[in-house]
C-alpha atoms as a PDB file:
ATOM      1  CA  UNK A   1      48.566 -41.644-119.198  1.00  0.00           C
ATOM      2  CA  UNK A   2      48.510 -45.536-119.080  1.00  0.00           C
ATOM      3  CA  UNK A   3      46.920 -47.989-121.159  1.00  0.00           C
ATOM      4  CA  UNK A   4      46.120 -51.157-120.882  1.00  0.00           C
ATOM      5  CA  UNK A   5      48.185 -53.331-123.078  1.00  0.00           C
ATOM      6  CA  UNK A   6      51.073 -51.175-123.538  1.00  0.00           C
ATOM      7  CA  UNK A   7      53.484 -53.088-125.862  1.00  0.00           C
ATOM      8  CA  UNK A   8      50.649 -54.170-128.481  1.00  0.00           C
ATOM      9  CA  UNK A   9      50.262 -52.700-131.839  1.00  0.00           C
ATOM     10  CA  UNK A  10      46.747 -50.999-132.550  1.00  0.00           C
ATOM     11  CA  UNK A  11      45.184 -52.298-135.875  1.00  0.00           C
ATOM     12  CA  UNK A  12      43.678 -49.038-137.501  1.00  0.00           C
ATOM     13  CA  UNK A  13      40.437 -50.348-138.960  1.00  0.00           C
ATOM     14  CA  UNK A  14      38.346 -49.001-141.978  1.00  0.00           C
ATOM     15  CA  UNK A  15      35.050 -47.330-141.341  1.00  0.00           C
ATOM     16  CA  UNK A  16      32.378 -49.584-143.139  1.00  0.00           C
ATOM     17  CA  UNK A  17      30.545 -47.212-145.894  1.00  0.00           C
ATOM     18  CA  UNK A  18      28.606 -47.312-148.993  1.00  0.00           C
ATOM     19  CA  UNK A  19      29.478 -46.307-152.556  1.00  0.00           C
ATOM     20  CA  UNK A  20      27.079 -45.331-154.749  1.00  0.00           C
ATOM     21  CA  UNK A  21      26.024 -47.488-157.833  1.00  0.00           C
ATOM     22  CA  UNK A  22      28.614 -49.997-155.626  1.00  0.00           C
ATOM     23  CA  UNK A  23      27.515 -53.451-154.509  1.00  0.00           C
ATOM     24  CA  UNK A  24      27.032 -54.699-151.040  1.00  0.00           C
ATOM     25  CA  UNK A  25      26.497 -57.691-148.768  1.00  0.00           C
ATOM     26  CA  UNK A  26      24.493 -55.782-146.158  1.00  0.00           C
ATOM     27  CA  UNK A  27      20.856 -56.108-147.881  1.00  0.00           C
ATOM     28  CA  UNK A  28      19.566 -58.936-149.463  1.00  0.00           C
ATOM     29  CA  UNK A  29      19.180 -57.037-152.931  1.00  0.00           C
ATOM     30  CA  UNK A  30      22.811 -56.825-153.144  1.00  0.00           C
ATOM     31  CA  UNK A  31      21.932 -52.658-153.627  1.00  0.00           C
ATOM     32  CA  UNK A  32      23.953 -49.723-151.729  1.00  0.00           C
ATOM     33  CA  UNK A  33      21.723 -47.287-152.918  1.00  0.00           C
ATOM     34  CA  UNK A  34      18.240 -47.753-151.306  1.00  0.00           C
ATOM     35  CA  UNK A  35      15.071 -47.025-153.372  1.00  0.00           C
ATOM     36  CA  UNK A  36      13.377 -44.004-152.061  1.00  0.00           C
ATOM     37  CA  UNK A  37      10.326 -44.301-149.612  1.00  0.00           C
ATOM     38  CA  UNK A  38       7.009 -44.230-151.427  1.00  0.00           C
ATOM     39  CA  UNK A  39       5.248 -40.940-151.813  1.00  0.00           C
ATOM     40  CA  UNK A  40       8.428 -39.080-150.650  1.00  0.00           C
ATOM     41  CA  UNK A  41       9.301 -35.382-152.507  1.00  0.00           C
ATOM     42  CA  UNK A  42      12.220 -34.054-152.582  1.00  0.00           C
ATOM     43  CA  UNK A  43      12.237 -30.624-150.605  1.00  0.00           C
ATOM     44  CA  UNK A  44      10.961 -27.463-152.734  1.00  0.00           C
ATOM     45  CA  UNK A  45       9.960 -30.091-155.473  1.00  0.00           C
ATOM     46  CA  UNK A  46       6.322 -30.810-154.410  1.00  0.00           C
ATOM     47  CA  UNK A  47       5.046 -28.964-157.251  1.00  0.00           C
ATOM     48  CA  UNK A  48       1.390 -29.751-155.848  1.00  0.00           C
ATOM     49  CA  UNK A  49       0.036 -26.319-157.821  1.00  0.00           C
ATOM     50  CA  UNK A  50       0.377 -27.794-161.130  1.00  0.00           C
ATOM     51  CA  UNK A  51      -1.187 -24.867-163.074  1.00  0.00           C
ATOM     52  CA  UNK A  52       1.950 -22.563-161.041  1.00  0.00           C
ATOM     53  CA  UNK A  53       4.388 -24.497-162.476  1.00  0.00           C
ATOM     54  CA  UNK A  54       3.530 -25.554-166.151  1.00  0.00           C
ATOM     55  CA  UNK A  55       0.912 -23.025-166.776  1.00  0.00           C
ATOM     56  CA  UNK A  56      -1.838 -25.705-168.075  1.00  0.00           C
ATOM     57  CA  UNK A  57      -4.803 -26.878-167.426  1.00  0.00           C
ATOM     58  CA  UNK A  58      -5.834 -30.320-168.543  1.00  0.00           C
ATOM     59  CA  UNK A  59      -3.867 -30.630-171.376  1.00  0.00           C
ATOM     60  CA  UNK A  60      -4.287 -26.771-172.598  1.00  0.00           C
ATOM     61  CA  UNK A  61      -2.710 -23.855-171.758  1.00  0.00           C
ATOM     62  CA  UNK A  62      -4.040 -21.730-168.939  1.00  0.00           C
ATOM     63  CA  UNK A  63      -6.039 -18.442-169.545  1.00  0.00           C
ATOM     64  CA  UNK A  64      -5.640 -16.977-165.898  1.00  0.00           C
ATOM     65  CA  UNK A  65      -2.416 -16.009-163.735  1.00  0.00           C
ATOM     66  CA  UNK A  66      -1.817 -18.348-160.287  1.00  0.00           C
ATOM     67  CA  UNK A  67      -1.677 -15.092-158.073  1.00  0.00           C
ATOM     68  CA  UNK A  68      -3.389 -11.686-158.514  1.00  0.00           C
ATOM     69  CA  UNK A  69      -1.289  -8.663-160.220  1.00  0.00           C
ATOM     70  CA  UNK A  70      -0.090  -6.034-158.193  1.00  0.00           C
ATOM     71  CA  UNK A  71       2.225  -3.263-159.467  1.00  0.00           C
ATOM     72  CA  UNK A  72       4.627  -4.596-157.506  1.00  0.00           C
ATOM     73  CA  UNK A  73       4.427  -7.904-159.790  1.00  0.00           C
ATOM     74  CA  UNK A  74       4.629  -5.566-162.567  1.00  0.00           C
ATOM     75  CA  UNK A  75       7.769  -3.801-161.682  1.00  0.00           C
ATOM     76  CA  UNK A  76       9.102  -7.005-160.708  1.00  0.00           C
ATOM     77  CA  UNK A  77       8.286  -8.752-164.178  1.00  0.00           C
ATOM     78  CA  UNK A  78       9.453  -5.622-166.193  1.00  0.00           C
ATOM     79  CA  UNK A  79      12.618  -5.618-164.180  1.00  0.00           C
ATOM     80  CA  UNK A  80      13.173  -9.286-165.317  1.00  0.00           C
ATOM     81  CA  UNK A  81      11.558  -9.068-168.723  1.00  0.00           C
ATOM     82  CA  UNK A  82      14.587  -5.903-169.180  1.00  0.00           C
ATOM     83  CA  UNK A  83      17.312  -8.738-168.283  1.00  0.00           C
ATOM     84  CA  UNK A  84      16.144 -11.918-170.426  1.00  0.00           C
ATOM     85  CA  UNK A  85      13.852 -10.822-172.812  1.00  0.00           C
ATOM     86  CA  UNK A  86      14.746  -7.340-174.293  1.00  0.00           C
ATOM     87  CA  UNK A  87      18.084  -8.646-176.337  1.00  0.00           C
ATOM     88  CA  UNK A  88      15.719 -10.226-178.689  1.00  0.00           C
ATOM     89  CA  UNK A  89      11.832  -8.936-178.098  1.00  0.00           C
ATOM     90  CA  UNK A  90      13.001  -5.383-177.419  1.00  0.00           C
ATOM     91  CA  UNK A  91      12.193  -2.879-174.703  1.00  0.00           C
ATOM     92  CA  UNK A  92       8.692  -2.710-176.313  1.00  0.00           C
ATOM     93  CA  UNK A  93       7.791  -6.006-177.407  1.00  0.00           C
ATOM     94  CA  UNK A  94       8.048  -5.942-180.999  1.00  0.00           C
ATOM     95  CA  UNK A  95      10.681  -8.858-181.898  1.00  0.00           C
ATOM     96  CA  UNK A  96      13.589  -6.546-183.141  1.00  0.00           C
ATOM     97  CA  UNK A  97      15.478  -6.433-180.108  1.00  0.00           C
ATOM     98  CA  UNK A  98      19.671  -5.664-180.719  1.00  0.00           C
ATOM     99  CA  UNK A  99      20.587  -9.813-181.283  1.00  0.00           C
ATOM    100  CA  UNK A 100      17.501  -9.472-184.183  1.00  0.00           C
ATOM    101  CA  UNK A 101      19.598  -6.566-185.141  1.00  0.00           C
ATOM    102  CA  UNK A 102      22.490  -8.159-185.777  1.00  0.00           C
ATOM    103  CA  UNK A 103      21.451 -10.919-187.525  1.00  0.00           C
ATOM    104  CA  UNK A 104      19.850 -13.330-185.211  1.00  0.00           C
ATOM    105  CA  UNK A 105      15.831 -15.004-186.335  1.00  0.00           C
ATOM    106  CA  UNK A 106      13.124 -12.451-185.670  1.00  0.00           C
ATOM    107  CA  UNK A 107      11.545 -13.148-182.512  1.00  0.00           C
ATOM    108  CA  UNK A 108       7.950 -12.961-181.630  1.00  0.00           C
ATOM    109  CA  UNK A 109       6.509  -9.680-181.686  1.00  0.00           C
ATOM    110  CA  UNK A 110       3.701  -9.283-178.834  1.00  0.00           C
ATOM    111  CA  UNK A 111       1.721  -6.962-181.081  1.00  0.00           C
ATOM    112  CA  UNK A 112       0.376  -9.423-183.595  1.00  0.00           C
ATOM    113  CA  UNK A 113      -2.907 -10.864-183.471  1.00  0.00           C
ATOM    114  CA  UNK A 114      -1.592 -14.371-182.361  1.00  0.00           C
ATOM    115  CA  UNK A 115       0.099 -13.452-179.631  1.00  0.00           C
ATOM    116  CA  UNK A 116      -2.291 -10.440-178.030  1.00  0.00           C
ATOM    117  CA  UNK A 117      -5.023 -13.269-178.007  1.00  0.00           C
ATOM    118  CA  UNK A 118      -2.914 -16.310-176.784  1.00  0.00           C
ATOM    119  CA  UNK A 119      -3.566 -17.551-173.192  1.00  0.00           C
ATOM    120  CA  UNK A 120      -1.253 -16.350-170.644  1.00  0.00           C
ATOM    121  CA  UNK A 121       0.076 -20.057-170.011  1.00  0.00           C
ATOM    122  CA  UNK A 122       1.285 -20.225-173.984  1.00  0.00           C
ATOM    123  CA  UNK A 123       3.498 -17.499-172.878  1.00  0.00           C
ATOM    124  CA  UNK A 124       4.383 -19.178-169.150  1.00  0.00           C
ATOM    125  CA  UNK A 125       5.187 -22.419-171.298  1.00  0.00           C
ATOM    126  CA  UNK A 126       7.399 -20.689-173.935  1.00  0.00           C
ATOM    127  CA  UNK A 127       9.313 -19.004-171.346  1.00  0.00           C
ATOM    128  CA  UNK A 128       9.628 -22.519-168.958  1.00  0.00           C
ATOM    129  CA  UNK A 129      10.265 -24.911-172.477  1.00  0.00           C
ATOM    130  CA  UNK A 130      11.630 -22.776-175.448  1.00  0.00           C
ATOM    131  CA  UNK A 131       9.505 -22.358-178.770  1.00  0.00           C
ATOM    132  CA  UNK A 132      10.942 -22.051-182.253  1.00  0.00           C
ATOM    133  CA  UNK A 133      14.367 -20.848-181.801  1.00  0.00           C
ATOM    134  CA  UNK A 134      13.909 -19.270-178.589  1.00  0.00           C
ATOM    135  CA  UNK A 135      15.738 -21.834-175.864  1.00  0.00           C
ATOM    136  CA  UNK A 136      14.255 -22.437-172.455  1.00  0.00           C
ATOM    137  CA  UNK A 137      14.373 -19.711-169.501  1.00  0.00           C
ATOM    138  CA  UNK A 138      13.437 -22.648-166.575  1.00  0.00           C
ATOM    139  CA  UNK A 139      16.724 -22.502-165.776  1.00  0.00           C
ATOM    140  CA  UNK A 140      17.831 -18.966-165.318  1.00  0.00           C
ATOM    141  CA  UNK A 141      13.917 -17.842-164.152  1.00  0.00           C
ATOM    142  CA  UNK A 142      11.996 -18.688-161.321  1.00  0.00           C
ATOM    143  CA  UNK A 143       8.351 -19.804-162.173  1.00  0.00           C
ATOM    144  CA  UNK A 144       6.982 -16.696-159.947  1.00  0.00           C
ATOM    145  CA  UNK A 145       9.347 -14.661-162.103  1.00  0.00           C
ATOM    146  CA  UNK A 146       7.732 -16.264-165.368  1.00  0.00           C
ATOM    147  CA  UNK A 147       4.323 -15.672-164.575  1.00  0.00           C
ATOM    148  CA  UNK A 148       5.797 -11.711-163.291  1.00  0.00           C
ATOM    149  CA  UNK A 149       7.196 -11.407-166.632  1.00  0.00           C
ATOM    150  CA  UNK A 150       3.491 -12.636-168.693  1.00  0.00           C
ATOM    151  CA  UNK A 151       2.015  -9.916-166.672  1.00  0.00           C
ATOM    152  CA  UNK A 152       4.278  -7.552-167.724  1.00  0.00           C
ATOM    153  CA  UNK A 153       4.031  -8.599-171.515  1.00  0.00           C
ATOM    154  CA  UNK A 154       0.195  -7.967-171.223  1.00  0.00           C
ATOM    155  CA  UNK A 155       1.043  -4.261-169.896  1.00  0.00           C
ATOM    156  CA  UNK A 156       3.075  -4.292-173.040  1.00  0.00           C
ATOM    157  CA  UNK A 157       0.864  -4.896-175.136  1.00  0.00           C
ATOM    158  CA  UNK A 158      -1.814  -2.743-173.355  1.00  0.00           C
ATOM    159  CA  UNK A 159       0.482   0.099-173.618  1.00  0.00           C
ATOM    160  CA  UNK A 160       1.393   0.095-177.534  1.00  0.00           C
ATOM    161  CA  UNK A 161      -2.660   0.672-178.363  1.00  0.00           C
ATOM    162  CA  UNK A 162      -3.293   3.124-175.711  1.00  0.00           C
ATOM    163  CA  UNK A 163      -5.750   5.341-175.954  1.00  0.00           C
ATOM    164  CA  UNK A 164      -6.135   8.226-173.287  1.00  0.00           C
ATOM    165  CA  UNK A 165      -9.474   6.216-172.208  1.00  0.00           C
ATOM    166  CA  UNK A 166      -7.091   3.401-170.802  1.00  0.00           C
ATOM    167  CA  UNK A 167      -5.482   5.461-168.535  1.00  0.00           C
ATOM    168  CA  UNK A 168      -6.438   7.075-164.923  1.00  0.00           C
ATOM    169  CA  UNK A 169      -7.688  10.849-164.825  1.00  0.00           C
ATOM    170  CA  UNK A 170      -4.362  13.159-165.035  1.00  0.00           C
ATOM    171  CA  UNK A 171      -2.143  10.608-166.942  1.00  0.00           C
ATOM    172  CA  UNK A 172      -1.203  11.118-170.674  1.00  0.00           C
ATOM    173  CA  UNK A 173      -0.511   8.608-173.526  1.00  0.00           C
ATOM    174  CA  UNK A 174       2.445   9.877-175.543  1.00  0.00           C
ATOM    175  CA  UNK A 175       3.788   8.446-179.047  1.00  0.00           C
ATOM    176  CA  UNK A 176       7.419   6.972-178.134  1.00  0.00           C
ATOM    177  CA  UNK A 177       8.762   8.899-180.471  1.00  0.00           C
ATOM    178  CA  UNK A 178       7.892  12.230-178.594  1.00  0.00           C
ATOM    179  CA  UNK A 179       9.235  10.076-175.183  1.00  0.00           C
ATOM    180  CA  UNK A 180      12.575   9.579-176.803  1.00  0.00           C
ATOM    181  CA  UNK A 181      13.236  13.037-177.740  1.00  0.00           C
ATOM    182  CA  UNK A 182      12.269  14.337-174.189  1.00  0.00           C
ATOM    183  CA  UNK A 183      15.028  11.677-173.036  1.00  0.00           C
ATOM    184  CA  UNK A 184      17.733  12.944-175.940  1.00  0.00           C
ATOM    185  CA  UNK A 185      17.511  10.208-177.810  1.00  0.00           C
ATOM    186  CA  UNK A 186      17.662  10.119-181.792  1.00  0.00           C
ATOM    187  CA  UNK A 187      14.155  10.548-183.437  1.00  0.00           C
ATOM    188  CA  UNK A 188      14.801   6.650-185.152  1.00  0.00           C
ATOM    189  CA  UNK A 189      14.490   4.998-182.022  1.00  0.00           C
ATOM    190  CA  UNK A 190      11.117   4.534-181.474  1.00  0.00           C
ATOM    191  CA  UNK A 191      11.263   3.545-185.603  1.00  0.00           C
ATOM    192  CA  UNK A 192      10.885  -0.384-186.880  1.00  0.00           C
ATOM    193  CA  UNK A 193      14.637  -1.290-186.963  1.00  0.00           C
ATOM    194  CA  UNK A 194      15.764  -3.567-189.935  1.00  0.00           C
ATOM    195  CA  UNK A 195      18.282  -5.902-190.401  1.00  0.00           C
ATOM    196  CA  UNK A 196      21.978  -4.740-192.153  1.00  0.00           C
ATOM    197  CA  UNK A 197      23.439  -6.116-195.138  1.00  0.00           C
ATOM    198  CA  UNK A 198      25.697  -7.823-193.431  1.00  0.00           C
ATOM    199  CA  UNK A 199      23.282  -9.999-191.417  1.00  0.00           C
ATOM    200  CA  UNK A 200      23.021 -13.393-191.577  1.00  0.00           C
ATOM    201  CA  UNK A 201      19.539 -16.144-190.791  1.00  0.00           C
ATOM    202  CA  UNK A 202      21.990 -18.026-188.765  1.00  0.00           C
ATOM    203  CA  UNK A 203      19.576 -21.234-190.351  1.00  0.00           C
ATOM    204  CA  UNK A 204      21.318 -24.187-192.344  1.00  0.00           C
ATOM    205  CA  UNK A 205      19.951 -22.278-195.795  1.00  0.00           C
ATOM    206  CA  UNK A 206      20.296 -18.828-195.069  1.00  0.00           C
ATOM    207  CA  UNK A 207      16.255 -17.887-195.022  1.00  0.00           C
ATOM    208  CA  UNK A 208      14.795 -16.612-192.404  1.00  0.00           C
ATOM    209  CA  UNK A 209      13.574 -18.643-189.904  1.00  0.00           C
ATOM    210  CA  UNK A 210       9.981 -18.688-189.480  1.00  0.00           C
ATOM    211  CA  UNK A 211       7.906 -19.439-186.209  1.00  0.00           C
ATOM    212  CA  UNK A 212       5.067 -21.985-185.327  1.00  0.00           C
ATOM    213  CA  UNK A 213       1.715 -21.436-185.887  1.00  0.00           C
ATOM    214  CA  UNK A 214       0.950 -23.386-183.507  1.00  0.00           C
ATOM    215  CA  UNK A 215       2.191 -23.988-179.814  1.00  0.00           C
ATOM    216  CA  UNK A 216       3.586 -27.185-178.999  1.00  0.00           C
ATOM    217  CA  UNK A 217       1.528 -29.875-177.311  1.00  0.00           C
ATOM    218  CA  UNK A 218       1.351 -30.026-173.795  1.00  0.00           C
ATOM    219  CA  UNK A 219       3.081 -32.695-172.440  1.00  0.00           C
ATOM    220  CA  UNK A 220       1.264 -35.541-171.032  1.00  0.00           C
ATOM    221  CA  UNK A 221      -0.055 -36.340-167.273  1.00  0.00           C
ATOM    222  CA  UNK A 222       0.258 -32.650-165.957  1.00  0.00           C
ATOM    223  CA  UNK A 223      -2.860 -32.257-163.467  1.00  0.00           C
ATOM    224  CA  UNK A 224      -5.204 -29.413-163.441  1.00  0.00           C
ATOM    225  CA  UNK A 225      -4.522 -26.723-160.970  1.00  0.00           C
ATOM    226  CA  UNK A 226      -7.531 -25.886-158.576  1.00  0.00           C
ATOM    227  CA  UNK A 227     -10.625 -23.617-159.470  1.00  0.00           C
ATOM    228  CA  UNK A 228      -9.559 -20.343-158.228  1.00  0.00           C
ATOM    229  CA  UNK A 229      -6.528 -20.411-161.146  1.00  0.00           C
ATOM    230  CA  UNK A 230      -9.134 -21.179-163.885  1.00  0.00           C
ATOM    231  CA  UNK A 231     -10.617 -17.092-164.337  1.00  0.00           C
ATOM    232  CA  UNK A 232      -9.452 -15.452-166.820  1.00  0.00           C
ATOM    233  CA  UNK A 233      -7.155 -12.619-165.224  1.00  0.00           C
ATOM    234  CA  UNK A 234      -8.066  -9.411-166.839  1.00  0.00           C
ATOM    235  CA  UNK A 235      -5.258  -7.287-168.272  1.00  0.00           C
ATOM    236  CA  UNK A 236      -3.144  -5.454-165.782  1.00  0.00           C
ATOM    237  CA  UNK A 237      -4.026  -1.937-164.318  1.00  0.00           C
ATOM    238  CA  UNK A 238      -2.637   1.126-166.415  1.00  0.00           C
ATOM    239  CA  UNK A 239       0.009   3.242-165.771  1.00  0.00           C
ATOM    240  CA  UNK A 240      -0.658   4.980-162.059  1.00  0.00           C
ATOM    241  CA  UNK A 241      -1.974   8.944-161.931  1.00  0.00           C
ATOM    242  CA  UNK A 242       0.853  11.128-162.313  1.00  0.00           C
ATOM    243  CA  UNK A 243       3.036   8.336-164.776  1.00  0.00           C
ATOM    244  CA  UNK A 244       3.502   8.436-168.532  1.00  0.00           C
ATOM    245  CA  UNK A 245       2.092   5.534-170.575  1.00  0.00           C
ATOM    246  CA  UNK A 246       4.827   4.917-173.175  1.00  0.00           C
ATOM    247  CA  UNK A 247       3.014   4.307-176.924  1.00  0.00           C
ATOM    248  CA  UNK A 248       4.843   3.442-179.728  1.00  0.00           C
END
């Protein structure tokens, strides 16, 4: 090939760029990084369905769920409730799960009167921002997820009261106890566990460490979601015909 100007040195020159947090001549604010345009969202952070995402309403923690529940919500939120929550609430909900067993703070047990009348959003909100000891779950669970998993923890709490009334014609409520012995297991596993003497409170004194009795306040500015989340969502259905409603 020929060129035009064969015998002259070509100057390589440096593509003109920004840095960011670095100065520059090009706009009259001196910036490199450019404010964002008003009103703009980042994608999949529009967060328009405030009650979905925080679980309050006007200040106060929500009574309903954003979406209806489906047993395929519940088998979803038991399947995720297995993976995050049973180290320390247990399988059933009562607090003593195996990290409570080996010397960790109790956690909350569904099955006291505090907890089977809180709103559904207290537990949304514990599980998005942490409560007591118990760190935050935002990160590792997607809100859907969350509010799966509240659903679940009402079924929970359904199914350690039981009675055969609760439960669609041909089903049977069963004891855990008689459960775990069908399955092989040892007749104390459906017992309370307690703590061994070598535990320790993990806590800067030693004693136990004891929870709230009250939820934190919800933070400020969080909008109220629209009408249809404001019912109160009834507990979830029982156990289909044909299935075993585990009762401890």
């Amino acid at each position: 090939m020929l060129f035009a100007g064969i015998g002259c040195r070509q100057d390589m020159h440096d593509e003109p760029k920004f840095f960011p947090q670095r100065g520059t001549d090009f706009y009259a604010d001196g910036r490199s990084v450019r404010p964002q345009v008003e009103n703009t969202v980042a994608r999949n952070q529009l967060h328009a369905d405030t009650y979905f995402y925080t679980g309050f309403v006007n200040g106060k923690e929500g009574e309903g769920l954003p979406f209806p529940v489906t047993m395929k919500v519940l088998e979803r939120g038991q399947e995720r409730y297995n993976v995050y929550c049973t180290p320390c609430h247990s399988r059933v909900g009562n607090g003593r799960g195996m990290i409570v067993d080996r010397g960790y703070a109790h956690a909350g047990d569904y099955h006291t009167a505090r907890l089977e009348t809180a709103p559904l959003g207290h537990f949304f909100n514990v599980i998005t921002n942490g409560y007591g000891a118990m760190p935050d779950y935002a990160a590792q669970i997607a809100p859907v997820d969350r509010w799966a998993i509240v659903a679940y923890i009402k079924a929970l709490q359904l199914s350690q009261k039981a009675t055969q009334a609760d439960v669609p014609a041909g089903s049977q409520v069963q004891p855990l106890s008689s459960i775990a012995e069908s399955e092989g297991l040892p007749a104390n596993f459906a017992q309370q566990w307690t703590l061994p003497p070598t535990a320790v409170n993990g806590t800067p004194d030693d004693q136990p460490f004891v929870l709230p009795t009250a939820p934190p306040s919800a933070a400020s500015g969080l909008g109220a979601p629209a009408s249809s989340h404001s019912a109160t969502v009834k507990t979830p259905a029982a156990t289909p015909a044909g299935k075993t409603a585990a009762k401890q």
